[in-house]
PDB file of C-alpha atoms in Angstrom:
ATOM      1  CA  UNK A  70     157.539 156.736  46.923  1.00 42.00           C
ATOM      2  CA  UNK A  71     158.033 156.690  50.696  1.00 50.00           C
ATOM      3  CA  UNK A  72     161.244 157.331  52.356  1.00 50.00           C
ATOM      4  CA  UNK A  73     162.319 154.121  53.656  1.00 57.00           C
ATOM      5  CA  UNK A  74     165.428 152.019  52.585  1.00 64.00           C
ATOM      6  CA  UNK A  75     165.005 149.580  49.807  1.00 68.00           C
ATOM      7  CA  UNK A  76     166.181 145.682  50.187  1.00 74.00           C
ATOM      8  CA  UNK A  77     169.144 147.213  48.899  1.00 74.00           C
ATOM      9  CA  UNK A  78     170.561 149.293  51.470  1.00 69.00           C
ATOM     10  CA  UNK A  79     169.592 153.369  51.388  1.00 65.00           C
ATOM     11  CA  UNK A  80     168.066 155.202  48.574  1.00 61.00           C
ATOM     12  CA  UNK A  81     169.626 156.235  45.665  1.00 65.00           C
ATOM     13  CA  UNK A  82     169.884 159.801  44.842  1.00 68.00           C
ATOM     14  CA  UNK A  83     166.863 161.731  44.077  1.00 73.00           C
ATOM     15  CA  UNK A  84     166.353 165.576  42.798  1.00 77.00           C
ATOM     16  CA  UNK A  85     162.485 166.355  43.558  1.00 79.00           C
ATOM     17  CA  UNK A  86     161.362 169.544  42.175  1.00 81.00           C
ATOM     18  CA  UNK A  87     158.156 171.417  42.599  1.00 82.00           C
ATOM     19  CA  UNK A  88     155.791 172.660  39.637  1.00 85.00           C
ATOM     20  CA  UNK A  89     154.564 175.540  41.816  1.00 87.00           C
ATOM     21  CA  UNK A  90     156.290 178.546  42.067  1.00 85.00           C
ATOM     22  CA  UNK A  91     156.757 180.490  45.602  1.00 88.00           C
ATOM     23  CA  UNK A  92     157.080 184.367  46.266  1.00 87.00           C
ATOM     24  CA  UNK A  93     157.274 183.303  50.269  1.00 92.00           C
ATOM     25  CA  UNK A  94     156.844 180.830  52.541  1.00 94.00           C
ATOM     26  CA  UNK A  95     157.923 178.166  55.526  1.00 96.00           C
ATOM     27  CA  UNK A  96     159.904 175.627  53.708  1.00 93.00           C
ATOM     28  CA  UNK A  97     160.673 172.361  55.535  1.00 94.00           C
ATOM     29  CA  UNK A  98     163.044 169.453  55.091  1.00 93.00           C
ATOM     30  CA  UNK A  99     162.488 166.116  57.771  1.00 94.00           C
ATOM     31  CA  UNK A 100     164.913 163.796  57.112  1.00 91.00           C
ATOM     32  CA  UNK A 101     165.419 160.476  58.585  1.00 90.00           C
ATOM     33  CA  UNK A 102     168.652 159.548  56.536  1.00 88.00           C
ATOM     34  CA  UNK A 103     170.951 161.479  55.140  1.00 87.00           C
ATOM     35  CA  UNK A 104     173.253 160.149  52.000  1.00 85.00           C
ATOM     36  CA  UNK A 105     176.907 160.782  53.617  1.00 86.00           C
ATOM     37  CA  UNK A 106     180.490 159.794  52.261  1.00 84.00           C
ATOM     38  CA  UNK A 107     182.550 160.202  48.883  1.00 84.00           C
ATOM     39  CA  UNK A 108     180.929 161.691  46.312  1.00 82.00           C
ATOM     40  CA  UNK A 109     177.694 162.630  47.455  1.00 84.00           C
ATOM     41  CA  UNK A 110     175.813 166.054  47.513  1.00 86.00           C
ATOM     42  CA  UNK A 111     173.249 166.348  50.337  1.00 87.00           C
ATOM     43  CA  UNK A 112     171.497 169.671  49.142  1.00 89.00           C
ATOM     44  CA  UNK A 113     168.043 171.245  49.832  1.00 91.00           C
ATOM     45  CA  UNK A 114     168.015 174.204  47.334  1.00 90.00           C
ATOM     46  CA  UNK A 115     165.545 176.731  45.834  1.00 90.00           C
ATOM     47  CA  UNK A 116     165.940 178.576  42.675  1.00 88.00           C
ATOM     48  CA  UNK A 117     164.460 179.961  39.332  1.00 84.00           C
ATOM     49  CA  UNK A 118     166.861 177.890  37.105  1.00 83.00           C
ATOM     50  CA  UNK A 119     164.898 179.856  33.894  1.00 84.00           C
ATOM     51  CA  UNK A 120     166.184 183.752  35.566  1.00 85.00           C
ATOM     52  CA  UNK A 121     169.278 182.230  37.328  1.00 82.00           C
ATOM     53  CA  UNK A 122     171.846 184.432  39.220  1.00 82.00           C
ATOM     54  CA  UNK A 123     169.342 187.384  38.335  1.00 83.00           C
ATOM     55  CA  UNK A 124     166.133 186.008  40.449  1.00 85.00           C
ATOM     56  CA  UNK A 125     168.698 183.919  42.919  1.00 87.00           C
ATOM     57  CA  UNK A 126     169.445 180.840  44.769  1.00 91.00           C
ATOM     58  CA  UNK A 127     168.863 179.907  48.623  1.00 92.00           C
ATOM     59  CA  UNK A 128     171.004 177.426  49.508  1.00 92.00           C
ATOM     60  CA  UNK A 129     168.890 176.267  52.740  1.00 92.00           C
ATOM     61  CA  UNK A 130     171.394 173.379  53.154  1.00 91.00           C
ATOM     62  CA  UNK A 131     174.228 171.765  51.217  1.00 90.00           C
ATOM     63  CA  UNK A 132     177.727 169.676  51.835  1.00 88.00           C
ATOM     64  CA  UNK A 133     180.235 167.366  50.058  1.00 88.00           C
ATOM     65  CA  UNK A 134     181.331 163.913  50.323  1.00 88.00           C
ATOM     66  CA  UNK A 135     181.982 163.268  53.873  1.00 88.00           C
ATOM     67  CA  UNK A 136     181.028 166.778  55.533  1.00 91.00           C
ATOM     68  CA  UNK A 137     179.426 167.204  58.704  1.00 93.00           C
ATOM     69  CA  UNK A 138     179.068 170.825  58.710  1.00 91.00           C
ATOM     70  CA  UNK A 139     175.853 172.195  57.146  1.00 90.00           C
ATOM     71  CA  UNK A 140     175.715 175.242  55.305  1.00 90.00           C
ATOM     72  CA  UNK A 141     173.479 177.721  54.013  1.00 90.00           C
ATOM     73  CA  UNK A 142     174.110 180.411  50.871  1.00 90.00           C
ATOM     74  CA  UNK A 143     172.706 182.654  48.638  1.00 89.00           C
ATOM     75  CA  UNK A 144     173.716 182.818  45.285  1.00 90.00           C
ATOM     76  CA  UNK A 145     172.732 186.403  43.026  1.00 89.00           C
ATOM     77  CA  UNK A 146     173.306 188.963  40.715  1.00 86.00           C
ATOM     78  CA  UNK A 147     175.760 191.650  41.460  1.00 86.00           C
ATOM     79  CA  UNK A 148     175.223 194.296  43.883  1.00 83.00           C
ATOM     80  CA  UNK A 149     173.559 192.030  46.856  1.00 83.00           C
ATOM     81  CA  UNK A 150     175.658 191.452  49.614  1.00 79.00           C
ATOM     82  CA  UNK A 151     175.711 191.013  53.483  1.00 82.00           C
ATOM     83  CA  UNK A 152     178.959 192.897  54.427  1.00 73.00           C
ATOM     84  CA  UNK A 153     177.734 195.061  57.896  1.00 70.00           C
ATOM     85  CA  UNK A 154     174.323 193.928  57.258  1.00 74.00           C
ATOM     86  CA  UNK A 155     173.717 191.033  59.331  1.00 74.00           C
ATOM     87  CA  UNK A 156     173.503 191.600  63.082  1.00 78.00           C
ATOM     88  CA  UNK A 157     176.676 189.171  65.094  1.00 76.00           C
ATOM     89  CA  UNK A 158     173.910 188.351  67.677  1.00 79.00           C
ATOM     90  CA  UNK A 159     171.676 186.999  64.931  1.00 79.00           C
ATOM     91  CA  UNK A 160     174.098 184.528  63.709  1.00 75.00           C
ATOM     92  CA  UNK A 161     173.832 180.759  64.432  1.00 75.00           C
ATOM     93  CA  UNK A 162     177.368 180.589  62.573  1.00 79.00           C
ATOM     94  CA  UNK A 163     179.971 182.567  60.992  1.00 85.00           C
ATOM     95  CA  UNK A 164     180.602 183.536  57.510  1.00 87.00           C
ATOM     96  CA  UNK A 165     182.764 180.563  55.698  1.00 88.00           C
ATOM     97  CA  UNK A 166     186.680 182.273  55.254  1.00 88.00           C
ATOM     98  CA  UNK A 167     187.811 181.390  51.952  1.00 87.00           C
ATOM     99  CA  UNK A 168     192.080 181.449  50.534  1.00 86.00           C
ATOM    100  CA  UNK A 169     193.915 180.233  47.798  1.00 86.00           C
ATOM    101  CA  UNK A 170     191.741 182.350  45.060  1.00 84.00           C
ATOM    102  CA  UNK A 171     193.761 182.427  42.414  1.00 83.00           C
ATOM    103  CA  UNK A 172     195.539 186.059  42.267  1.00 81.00           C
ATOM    104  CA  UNK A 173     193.735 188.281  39.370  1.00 79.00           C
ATOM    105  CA  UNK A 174     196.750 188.636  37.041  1.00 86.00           C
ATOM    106  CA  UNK A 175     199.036 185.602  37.365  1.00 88.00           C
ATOM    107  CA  UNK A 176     196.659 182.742  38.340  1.00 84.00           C
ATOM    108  CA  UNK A 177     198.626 181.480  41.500  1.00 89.00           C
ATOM    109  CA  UNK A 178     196.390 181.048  43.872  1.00 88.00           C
ATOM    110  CA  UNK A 179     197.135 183.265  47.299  1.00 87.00           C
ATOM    111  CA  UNK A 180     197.117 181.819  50.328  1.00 89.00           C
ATOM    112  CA  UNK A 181     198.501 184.708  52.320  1.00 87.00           C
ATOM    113  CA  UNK A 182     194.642 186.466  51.713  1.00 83.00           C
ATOM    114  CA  UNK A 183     191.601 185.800  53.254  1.00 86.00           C
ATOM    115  CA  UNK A 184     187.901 186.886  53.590  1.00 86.00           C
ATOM    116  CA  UNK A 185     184.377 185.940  54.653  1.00 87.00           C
ATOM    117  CA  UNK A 186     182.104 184.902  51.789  1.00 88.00           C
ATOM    118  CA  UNK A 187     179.758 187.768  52.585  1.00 87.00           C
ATOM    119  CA  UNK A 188     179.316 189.047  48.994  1.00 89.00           C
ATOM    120  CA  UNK A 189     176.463 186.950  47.478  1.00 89.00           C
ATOM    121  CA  UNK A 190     176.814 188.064  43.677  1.00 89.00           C
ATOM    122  CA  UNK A 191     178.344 184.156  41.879  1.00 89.00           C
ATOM    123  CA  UNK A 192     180.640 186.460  40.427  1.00 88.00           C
ATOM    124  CA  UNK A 193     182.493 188.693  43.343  1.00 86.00           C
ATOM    125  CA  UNK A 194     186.094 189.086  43.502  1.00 80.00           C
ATOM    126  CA  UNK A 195     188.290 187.813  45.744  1.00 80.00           C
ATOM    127  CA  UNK A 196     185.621 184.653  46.549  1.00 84.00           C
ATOM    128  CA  UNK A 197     185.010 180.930  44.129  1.00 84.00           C
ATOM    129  CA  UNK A 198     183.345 181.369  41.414  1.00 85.00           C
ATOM    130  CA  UNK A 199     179.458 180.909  42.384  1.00 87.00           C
ATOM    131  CA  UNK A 200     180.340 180.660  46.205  1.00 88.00           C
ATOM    132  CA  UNK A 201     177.512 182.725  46.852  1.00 89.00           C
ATOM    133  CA  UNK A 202     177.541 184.856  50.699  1.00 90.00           C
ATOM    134  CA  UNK A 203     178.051 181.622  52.662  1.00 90.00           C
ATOM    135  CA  UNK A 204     177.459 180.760  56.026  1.00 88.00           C
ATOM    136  CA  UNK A 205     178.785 177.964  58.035  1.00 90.00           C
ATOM    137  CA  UNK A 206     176.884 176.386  60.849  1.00 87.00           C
ATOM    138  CA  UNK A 207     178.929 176.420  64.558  1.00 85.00           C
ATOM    139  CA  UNK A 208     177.902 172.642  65.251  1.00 88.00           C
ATOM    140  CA  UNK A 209     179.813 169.704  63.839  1.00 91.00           C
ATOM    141  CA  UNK A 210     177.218 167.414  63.402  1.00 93.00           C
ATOM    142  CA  UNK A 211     174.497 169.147  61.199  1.00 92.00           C
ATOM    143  CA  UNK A 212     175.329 167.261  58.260  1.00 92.00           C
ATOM    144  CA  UNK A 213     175.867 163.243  56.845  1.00 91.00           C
ATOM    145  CA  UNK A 214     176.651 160.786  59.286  1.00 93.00           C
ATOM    146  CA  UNK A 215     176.192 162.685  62.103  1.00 95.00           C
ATOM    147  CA  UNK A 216     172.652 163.591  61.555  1.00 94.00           C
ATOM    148  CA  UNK A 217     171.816 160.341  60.632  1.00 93.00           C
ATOM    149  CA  UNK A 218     173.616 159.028  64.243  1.00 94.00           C
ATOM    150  CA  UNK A 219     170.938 161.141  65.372  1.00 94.00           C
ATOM    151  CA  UNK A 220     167.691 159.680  64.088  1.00 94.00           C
ATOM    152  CA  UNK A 221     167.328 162.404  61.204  1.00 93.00           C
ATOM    153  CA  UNK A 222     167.301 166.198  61.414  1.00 93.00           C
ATOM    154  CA  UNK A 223     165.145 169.233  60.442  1.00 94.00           C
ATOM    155  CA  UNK A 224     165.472 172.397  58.246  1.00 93.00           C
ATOM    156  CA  UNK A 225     163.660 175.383  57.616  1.00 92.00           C
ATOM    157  CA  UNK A 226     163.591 178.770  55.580  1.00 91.00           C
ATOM    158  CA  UNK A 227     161.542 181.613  56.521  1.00 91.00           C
ATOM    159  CA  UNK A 228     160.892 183.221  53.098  1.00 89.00           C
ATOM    160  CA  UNK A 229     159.015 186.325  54.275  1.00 88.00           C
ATOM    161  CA  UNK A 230     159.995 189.471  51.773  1.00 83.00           C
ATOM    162  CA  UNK A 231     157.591 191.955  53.781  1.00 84.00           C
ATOM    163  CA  UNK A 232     159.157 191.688  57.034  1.00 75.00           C
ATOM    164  CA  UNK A 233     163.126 191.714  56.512  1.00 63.00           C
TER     165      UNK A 233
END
């Protein structure tokens, strides 16, 4: 199956996924198109679905519906989280802020609190349930119709557990 459009107009959605499993690597996504608008998912994802939060997710990019922001997350088990431990001058982004989590004991959801999603356990207080330690890409056009505007774009992931 190539990448090109059909008669139709652009491909419909596809989920590829591999046989082989990795403990490291370069991982690379070249798009040409990107699907963009309501409803759609864009995502390029890696994850032991079999040992899921406990082995984790990488997030290398994902959006919704019309979104032209890329961003990046891991999701994990508890006790794995990037508060203090990321450098500022290493960031090509900022942490996404999240509000309106619902308060613990009533339910109401508070907008007068928020925080960076820098704790990557799927279930830490005071972040979404499964929102992961996210980070937010500073360019507006790194995902959807922007990209595609472009020509296509190009993502990577440096898995590399030795030299962290």
């Amino acid at each position: 199956m190539s990448s090109a459009p059909t008669n139709a107009g652009p491909r419909d959605s596809v989920r590829l996924e591999g046989k082989t499993r990795f403990d490291r690597g370069l991982f690379i996504l070249d798009v040409r198109h990107m699907p963009d608008g309501c409803g759609v998912w864009p995502a390029f994802w890696m994850t032991d679905e079999a040992a899921w939060p406990r082995n984790g997710e990488v997030d290398i990019l994902e959006g919704v519906n019309g979104q032209t922001v890329s961003k990046t997350a891991l999701h994990t088990s508890d006790q794995c989280d990037m508060y203090a431990h990321v450098p500022p001058w290493t960031n090509t982004g900022e942490w996404e802020w999240i509000t309106g989590i619902p308060k613990t004991y009533t339910g109401e959801p508070d907008f007068h609190t928020s925080k960076a999603a820098d704790n990557c356990w799927v279930m830490a207080q005071h972040q979404w349930a499964n929102e992961g330690c996210t980070a937010v890409h500073d360019r507006n056009d790194t995902l959807g119709a922007p990209v595609n505007e472009n020509g296509g774009g190009i993502y990577a992931l440096e898995w590399d557990p030795e030299n962290r």
